[in-house]
mmCIF file of N, CA and C and ligand atoms in Angstrom:
data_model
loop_
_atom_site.group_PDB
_atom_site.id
_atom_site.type_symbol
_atom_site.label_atom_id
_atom_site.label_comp_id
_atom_site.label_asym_id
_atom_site.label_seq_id
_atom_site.Cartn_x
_atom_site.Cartn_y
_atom_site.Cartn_z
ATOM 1 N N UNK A 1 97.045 96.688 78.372
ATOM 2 C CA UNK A 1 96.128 96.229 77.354
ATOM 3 C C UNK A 1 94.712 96.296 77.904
ATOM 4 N N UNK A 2 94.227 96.886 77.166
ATOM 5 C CA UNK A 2 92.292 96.798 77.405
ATOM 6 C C UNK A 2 91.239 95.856 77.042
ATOM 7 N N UNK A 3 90.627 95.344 77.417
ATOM 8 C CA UNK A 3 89.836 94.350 77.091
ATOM 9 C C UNK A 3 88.469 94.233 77.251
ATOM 10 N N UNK A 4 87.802 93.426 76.759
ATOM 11 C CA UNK A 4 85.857 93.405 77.081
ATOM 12 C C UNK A 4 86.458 91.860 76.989
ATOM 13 N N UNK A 5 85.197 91.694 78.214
ATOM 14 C CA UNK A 5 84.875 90.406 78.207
ATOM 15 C C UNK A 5 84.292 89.564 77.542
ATOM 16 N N UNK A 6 83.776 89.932 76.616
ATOM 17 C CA UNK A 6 82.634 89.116 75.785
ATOM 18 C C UNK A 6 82.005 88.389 76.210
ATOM 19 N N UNK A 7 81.238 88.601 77.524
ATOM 20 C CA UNK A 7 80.293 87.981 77.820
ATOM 21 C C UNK A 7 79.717 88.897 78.803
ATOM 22 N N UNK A 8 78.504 87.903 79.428
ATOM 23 C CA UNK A 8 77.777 88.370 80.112
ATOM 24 C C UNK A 8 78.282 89.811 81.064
ATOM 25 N N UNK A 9 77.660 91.096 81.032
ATOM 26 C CA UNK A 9 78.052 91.837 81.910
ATOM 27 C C UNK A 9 78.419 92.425 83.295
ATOM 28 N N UNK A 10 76.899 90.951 83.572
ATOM 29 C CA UNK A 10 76.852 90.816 85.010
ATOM 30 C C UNK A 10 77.837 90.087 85.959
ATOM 31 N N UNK A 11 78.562 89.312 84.991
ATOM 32 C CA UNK A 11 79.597 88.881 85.179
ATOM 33 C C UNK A 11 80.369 89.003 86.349
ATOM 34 N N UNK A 12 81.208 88.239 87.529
ATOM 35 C CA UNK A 12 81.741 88.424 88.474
ATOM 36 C C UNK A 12 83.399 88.225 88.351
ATOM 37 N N UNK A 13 84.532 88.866 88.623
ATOM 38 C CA UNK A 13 85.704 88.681 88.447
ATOM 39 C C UNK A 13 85.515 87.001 89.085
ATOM 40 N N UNK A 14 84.936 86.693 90.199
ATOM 41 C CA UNK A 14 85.828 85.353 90.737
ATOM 42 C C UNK A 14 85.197 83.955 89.780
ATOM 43 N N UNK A 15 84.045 84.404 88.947
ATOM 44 C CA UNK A 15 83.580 82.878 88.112
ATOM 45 C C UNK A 15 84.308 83.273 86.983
ATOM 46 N N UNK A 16 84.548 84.476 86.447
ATOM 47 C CA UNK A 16 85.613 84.680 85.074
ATOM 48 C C UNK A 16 87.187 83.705 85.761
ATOM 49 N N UNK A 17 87.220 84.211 86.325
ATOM 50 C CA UNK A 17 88.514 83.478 87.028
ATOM 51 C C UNK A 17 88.671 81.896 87.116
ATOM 52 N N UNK A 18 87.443 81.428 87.794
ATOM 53 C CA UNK A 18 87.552 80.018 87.897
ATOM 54 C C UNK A 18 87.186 79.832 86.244
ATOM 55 N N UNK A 19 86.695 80.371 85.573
ATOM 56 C CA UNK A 19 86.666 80.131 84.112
ATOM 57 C C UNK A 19 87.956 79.563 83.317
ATOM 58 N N UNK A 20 88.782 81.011 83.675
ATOM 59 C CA UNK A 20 89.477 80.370 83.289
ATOM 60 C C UNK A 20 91.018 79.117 83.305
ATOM 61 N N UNK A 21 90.691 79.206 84.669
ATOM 62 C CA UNK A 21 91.530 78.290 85.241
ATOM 63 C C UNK A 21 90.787 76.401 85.328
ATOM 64 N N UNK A 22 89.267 76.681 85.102
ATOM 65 C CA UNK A 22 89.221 75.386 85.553
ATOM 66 C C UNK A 22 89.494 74.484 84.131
ATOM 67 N N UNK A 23 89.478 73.359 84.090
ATOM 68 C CA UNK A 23 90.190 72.198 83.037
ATOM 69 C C UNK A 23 88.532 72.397 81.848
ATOM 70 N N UNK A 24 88.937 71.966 80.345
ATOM 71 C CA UNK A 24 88.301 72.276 79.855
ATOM 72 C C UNK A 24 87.549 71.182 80.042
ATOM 73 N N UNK A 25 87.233 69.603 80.715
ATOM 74 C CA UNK A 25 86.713 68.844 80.784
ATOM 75 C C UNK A 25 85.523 69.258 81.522
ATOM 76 N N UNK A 26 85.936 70.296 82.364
ATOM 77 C CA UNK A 26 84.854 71.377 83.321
ATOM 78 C C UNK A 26 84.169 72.239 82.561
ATOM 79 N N UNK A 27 84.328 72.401 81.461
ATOM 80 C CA UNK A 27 83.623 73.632 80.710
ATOM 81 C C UNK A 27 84.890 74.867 80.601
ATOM 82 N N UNK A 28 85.912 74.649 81.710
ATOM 83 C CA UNK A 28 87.111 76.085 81.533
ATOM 84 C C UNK A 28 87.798 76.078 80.386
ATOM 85 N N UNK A 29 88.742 77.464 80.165
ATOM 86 C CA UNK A 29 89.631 76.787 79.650
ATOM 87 C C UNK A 29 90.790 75.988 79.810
ATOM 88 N N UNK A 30 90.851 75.995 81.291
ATOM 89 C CA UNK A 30 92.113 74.616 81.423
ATOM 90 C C UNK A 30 93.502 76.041 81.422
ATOM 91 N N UNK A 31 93.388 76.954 81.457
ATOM 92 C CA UNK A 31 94.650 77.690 81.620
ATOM 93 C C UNK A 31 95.270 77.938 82.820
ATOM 94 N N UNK A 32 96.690 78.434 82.912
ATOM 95 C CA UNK A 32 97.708 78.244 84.300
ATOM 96 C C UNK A 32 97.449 79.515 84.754
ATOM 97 N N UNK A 33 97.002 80.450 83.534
ATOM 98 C CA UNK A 33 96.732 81.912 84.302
ATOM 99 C C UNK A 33 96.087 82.644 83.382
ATOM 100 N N UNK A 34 94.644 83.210 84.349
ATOM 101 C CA UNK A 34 93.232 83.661 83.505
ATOM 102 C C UNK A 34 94.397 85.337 82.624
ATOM 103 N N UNK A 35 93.021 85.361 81.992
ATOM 104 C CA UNK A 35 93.552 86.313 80.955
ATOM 105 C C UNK A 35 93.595 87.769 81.150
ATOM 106 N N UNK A 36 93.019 87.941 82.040
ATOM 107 C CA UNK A 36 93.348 89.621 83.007
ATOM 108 C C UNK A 36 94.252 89.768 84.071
ATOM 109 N N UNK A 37 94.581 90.622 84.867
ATOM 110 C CA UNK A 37 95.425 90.716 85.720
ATOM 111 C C UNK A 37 94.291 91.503 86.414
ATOM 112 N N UNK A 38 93.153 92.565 86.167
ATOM 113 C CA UNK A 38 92.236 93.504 86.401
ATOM 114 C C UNK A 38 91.143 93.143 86.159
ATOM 115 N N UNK A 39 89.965 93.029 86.570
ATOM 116 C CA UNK A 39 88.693 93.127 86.571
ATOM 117 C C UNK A 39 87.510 93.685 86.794
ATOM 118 N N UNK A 40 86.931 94.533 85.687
ATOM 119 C CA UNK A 40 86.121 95.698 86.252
ATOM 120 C C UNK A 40 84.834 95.157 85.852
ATOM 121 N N UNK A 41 83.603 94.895 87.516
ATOM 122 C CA UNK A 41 82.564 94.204 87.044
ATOM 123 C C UNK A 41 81.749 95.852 86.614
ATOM 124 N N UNK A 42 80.397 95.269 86.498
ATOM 125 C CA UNK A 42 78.859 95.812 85.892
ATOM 126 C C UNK A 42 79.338 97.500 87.031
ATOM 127 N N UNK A 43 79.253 97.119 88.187
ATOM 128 C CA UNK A 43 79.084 98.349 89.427
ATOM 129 C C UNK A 43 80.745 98.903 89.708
ATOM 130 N N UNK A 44 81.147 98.789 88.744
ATOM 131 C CA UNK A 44 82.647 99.909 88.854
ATOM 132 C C UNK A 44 83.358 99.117 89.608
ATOM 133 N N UNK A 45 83.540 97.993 90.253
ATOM 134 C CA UNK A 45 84.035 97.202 91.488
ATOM 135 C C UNK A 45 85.684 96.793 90.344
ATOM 136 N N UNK A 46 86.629 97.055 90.904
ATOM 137 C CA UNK A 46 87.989 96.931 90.559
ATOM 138 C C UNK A 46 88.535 95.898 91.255
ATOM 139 N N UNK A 47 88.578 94.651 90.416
ATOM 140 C CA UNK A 47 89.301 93.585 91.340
ATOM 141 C C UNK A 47 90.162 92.990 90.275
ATOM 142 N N UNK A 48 91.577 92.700 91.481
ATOM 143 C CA UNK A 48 92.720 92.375 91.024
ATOM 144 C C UNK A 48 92.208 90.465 90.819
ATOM 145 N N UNK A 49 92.540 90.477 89.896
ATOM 146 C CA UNK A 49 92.216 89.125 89.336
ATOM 147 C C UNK A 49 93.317 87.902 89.071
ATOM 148 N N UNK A 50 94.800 88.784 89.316
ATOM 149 C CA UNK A 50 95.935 88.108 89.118
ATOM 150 C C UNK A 50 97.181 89.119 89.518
ATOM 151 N N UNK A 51 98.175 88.630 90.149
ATOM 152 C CA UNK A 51 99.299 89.508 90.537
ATOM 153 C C UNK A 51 99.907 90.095 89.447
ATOM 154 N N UNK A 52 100.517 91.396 89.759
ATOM 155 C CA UNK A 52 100.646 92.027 88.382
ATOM 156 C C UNK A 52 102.833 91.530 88.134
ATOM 157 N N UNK A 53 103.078 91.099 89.275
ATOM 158 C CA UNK A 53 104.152 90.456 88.243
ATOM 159 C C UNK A 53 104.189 88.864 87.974
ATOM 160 N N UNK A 54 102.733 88.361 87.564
ATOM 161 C CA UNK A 54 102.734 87.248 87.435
ATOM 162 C C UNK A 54 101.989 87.710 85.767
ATOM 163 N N UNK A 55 102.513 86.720 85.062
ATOM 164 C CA UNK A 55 102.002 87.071 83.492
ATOM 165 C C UNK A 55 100.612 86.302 83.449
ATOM 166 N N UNK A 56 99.913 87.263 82.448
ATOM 167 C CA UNK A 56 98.496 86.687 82.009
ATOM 168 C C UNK A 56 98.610 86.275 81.289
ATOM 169 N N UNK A 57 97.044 85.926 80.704
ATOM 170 C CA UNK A 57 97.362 85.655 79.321
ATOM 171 C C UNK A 57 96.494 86.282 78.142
ATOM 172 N N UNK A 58 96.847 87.464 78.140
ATOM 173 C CA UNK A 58 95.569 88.526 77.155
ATOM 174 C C UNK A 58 96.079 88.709 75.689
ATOM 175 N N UNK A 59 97.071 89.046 75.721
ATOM 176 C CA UNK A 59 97.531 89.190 74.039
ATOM 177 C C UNK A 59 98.651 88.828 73.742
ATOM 178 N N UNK A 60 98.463 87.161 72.593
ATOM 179 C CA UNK A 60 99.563 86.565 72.709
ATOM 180 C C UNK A 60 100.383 87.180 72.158
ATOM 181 N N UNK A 61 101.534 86.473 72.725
ATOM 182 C CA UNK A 61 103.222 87.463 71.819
ATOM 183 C C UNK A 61 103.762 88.994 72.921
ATOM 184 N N UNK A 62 102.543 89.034 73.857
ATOM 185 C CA UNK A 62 103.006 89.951 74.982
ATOM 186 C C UNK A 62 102.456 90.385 75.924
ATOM 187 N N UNK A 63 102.151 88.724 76.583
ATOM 188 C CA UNK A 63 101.760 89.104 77.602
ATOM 189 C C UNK A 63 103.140 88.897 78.501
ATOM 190 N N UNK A 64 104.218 88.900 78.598
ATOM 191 C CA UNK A 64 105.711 88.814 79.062
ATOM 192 C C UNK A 64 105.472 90.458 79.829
ATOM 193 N N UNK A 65 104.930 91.302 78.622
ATOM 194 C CA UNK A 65 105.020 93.085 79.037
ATOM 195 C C UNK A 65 104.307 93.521 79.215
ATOM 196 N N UNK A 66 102.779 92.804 79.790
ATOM 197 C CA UNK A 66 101.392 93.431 79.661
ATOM 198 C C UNK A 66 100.817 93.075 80.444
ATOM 199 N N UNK A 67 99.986 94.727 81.244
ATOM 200 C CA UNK A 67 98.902 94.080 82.323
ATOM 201 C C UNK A 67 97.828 94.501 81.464
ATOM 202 N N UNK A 68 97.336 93.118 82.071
ATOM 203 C CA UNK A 68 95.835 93.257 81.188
ATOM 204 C C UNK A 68 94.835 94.110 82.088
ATOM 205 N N UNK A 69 94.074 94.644 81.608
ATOM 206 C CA UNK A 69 92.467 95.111 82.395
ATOM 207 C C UNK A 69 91.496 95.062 81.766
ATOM 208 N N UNK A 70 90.295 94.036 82.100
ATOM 209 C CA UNK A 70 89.203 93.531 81.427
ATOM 210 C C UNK A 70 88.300 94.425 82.189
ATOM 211 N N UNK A 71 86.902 95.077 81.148
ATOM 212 C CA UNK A 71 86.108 95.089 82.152
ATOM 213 C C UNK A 71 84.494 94.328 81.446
ATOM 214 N N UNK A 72 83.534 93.691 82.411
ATOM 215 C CA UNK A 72 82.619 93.035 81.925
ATOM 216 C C UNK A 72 81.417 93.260 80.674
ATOM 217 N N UNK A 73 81.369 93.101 79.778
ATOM 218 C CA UNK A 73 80.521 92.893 79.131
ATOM 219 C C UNK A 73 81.585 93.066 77.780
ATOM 220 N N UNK A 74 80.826 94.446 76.886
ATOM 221 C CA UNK A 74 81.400 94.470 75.370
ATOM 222 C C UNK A 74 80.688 93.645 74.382
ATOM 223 N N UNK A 75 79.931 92.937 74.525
ATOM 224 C CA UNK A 75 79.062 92.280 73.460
ATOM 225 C C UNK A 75 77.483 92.008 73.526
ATOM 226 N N UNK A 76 76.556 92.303 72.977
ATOM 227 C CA UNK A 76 75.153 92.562 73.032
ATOM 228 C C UNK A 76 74.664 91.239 72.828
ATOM 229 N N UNK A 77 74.452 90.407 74.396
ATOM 230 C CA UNK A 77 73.918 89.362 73.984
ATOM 231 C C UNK A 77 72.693 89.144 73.124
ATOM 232 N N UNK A 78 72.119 90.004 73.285
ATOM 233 C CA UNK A 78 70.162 89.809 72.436
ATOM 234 C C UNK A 78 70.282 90.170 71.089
ATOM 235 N N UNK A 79 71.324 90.244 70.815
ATOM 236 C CA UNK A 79 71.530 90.087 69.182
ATOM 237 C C UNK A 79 71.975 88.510 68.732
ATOM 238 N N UNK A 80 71.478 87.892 67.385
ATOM 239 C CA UNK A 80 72.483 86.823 67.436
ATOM 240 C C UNK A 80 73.993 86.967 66.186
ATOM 241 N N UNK A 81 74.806 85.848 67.562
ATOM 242 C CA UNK A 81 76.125 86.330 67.028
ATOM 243 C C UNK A 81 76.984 87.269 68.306
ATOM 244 N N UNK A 82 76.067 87.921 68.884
ATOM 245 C CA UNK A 82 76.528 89.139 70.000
ATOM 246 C C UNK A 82 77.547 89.569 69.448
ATOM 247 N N UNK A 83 76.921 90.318 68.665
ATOM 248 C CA UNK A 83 77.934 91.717 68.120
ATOM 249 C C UNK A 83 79.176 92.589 68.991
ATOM 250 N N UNK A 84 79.833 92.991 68.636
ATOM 251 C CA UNK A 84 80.650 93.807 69.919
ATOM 252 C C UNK A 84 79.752 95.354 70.201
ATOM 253 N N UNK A 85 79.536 95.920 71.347
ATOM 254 C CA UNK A 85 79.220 96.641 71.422
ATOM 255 C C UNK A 85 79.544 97.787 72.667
ATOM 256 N N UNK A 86 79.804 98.899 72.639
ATOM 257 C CA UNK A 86 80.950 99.628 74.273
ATOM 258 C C UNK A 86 79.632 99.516 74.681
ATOM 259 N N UNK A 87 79.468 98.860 75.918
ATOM 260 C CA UNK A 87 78.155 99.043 76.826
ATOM 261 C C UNK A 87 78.943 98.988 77.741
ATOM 262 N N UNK A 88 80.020 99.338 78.430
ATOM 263 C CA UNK A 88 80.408 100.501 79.675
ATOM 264 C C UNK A 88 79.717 101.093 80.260
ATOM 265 N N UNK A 89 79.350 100.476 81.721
ATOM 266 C CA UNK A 89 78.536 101.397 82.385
ATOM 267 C C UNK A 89 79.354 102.407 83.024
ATOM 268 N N UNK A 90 78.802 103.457 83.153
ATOM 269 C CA UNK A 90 79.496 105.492 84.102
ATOM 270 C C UNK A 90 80.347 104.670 85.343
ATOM 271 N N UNK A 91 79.644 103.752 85.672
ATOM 272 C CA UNK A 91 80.767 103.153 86.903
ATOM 273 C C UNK A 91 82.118 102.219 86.353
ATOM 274 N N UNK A 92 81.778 101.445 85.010
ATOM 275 C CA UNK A 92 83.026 100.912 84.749
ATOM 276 C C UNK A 92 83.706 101.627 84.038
ATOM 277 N N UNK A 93 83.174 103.199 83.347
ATOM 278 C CA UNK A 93 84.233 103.733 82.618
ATOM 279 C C UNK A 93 84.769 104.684 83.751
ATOM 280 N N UNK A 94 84.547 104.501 84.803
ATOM 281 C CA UNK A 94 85.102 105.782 85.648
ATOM 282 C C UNK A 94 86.366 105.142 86.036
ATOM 283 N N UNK A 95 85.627 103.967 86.894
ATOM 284 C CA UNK A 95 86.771 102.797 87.405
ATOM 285 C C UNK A 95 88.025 102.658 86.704
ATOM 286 N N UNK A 96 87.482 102.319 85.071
ATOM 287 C CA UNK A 96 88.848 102.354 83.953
ATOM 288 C C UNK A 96 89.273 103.175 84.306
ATOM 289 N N UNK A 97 89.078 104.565 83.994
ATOM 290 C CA UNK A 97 90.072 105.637 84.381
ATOM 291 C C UNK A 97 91.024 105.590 85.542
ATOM 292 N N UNK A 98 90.332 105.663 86.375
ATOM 293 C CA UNK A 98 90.930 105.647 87.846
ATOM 294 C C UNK A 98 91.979 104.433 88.054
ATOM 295 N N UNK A 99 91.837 103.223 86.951
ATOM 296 C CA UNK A 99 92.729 102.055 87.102
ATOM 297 C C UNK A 99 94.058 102.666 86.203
ATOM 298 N N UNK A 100 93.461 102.789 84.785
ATOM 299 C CA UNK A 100 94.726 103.342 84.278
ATOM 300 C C UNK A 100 95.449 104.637 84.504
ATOM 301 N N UNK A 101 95.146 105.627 84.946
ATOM 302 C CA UNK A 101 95.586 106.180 85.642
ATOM 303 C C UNK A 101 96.858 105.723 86.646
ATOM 304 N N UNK A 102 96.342 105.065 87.836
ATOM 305 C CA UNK A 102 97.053 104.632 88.854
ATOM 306 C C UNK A 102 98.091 103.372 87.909
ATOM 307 N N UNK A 103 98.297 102.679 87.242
ATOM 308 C CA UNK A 103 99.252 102.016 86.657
ATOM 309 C C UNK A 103 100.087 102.862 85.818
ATOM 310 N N UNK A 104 99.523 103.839 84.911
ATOM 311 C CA UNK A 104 100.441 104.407 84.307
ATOM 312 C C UNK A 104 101.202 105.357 84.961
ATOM 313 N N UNK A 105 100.565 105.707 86.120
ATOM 314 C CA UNK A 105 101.706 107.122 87.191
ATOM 315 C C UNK A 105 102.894 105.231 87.838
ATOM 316 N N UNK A 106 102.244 104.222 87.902
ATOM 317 C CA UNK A 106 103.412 103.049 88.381
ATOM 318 C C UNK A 106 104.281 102.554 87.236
ATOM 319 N N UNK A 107 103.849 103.015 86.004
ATOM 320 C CA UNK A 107 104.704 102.408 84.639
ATOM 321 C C UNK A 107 104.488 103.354 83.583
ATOM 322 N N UNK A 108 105.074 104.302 84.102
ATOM 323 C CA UNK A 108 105.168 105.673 83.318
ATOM 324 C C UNK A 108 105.607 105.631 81.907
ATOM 325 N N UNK A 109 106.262 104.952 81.716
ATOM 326 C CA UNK A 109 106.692 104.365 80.138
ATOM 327 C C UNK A 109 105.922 103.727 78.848
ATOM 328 N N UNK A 110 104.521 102.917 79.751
ATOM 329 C CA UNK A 110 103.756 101.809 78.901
ATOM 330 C C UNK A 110 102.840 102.691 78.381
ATOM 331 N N UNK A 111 102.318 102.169 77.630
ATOM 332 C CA UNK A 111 101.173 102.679 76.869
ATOM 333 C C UNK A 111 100.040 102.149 76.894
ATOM 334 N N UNK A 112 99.124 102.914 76.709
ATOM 335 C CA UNK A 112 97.647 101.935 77.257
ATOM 336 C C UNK A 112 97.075 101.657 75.825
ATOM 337 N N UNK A 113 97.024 100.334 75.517
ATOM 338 C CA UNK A 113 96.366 100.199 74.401
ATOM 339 C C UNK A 113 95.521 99.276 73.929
ATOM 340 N N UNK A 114 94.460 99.223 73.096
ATOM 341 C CA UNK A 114 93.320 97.968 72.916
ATOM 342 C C UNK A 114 94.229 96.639 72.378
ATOM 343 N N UNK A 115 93.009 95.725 72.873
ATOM 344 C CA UNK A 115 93.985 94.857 72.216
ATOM 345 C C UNK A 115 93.622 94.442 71.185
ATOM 346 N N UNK A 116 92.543 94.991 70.080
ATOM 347 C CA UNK A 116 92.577 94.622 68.741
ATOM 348 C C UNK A 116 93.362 95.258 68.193
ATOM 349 N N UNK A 117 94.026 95.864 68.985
ATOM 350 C CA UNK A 117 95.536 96.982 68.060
ATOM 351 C C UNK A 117 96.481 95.245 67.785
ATOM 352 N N UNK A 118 96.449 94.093 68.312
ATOM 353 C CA UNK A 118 97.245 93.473 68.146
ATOM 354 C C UNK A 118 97.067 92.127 67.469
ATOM 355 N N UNK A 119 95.451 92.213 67.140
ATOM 356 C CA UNK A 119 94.994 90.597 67.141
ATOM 357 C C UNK A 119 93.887 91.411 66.046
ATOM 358 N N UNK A 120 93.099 90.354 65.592
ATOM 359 C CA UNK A 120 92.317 90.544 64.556
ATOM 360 C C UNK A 120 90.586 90.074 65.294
ATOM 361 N N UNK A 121 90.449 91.393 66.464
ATOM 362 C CA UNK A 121 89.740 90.948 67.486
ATOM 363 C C UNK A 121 89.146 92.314 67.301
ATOM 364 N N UNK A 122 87.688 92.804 67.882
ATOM 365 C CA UNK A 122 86.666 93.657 67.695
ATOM 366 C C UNK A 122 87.235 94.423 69.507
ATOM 367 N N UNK A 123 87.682 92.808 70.355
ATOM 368 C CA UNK A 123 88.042 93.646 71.783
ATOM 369 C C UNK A 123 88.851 95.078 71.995
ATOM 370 N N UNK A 124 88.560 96.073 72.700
ATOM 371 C CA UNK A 124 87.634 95.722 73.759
ATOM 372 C C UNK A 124 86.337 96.408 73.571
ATOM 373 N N UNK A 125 86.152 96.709 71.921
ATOM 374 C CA UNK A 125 84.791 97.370 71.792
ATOM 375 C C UNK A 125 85.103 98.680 71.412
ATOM 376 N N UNK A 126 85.884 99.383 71.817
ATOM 377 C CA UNK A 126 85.857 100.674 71.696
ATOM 378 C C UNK A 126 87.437 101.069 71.522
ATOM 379 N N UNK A 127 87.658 102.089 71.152
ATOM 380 C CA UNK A 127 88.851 102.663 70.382
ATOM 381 C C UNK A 127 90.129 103.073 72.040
ATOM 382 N N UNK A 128 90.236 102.119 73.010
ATOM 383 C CA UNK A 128 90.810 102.521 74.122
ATOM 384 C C UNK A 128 92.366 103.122 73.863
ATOM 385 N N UNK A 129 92.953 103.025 72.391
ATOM 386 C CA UNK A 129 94.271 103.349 72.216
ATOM 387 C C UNK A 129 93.842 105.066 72.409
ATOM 388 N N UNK A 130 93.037 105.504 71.694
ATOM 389 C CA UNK A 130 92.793 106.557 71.545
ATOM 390 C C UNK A 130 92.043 107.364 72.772
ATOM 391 N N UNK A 131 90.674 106.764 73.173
ATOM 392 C CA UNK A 131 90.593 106.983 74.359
ATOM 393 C C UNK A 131 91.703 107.615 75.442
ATOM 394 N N UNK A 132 92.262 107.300 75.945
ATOM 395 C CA UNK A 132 93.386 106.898 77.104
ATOM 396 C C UNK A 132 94.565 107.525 76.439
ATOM 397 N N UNK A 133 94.533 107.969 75.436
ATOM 398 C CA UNK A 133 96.036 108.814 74.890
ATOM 399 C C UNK A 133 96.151 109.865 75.548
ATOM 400 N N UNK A 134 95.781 110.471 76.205
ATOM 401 C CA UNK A 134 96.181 111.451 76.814
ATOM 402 C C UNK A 134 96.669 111.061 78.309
ATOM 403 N N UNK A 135 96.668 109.998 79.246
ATOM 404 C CA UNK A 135 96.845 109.665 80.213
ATOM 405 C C UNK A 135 98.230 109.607 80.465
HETATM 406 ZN ZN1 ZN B 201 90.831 91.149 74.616
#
């Protein structure tokens, strides 16, 4: 499953992380396990954000069968509302590649797909079912 972060781009896998693990009394969401398994910041940097046979939590109803891979941004803060928007930088769309790639030669079977294919969500910005169909 593909994802945008909807937030900030500059964004770092390890404060998304404590994001979402810390209690919502903290500002987190209080979850047992953040919502990527993958994390691709601003500079192409690929960090594992969660073990991949430990379940996330990216798209409910399956995350049981799904590694997630987030990468930072997807929404134009200086608009208000922050619209969704693919602002993928050449380093995080390369990275994507090079990530899905290497999972799908490890899970030759799965399919790489957005996850507004499943939810009534704008994520991850851009058409990644289609994208990535040829992989
Ligand atoms: Zn998503």
């Amino acid at each position: 499953m593909v994802h945008c972060s909807g937030g900030n781009q500059k964004a770092k896998a390890a404060d998304v992380l404590a994001f979402f693990l810390a209690p919502v009394s903290k500002k987190g969401r209080g979850w047992k396990a953040p919502g990527y398994h993958y994390f691709i910041e601003a500079n192409g940097t690929i960090v594992e954000m969660w073990p991949e046979e430990k379940v996330s939590n990216g798209v409910k109803g399956y995350n049981s069968v799904s590694i997630n891979v987030c990468y930072a941004g997807g929404v134009d803060l200086s608009v208000p509302g922050n619209p969704p928007v693919d602002n993928r930088t050449p380093q995080q769309k390369a990275s994507l590649l090079i990530l899905l790639k290497s999972l799908k030669a490890k899970y030759p079977g799965a399919e790489i797909r957005s996850h507004k294919d499943f939810a009534n969500k704008a994520c991850p910005s851009f058409d990644a079912t289609k994208e990535y169909a040829s992989l």
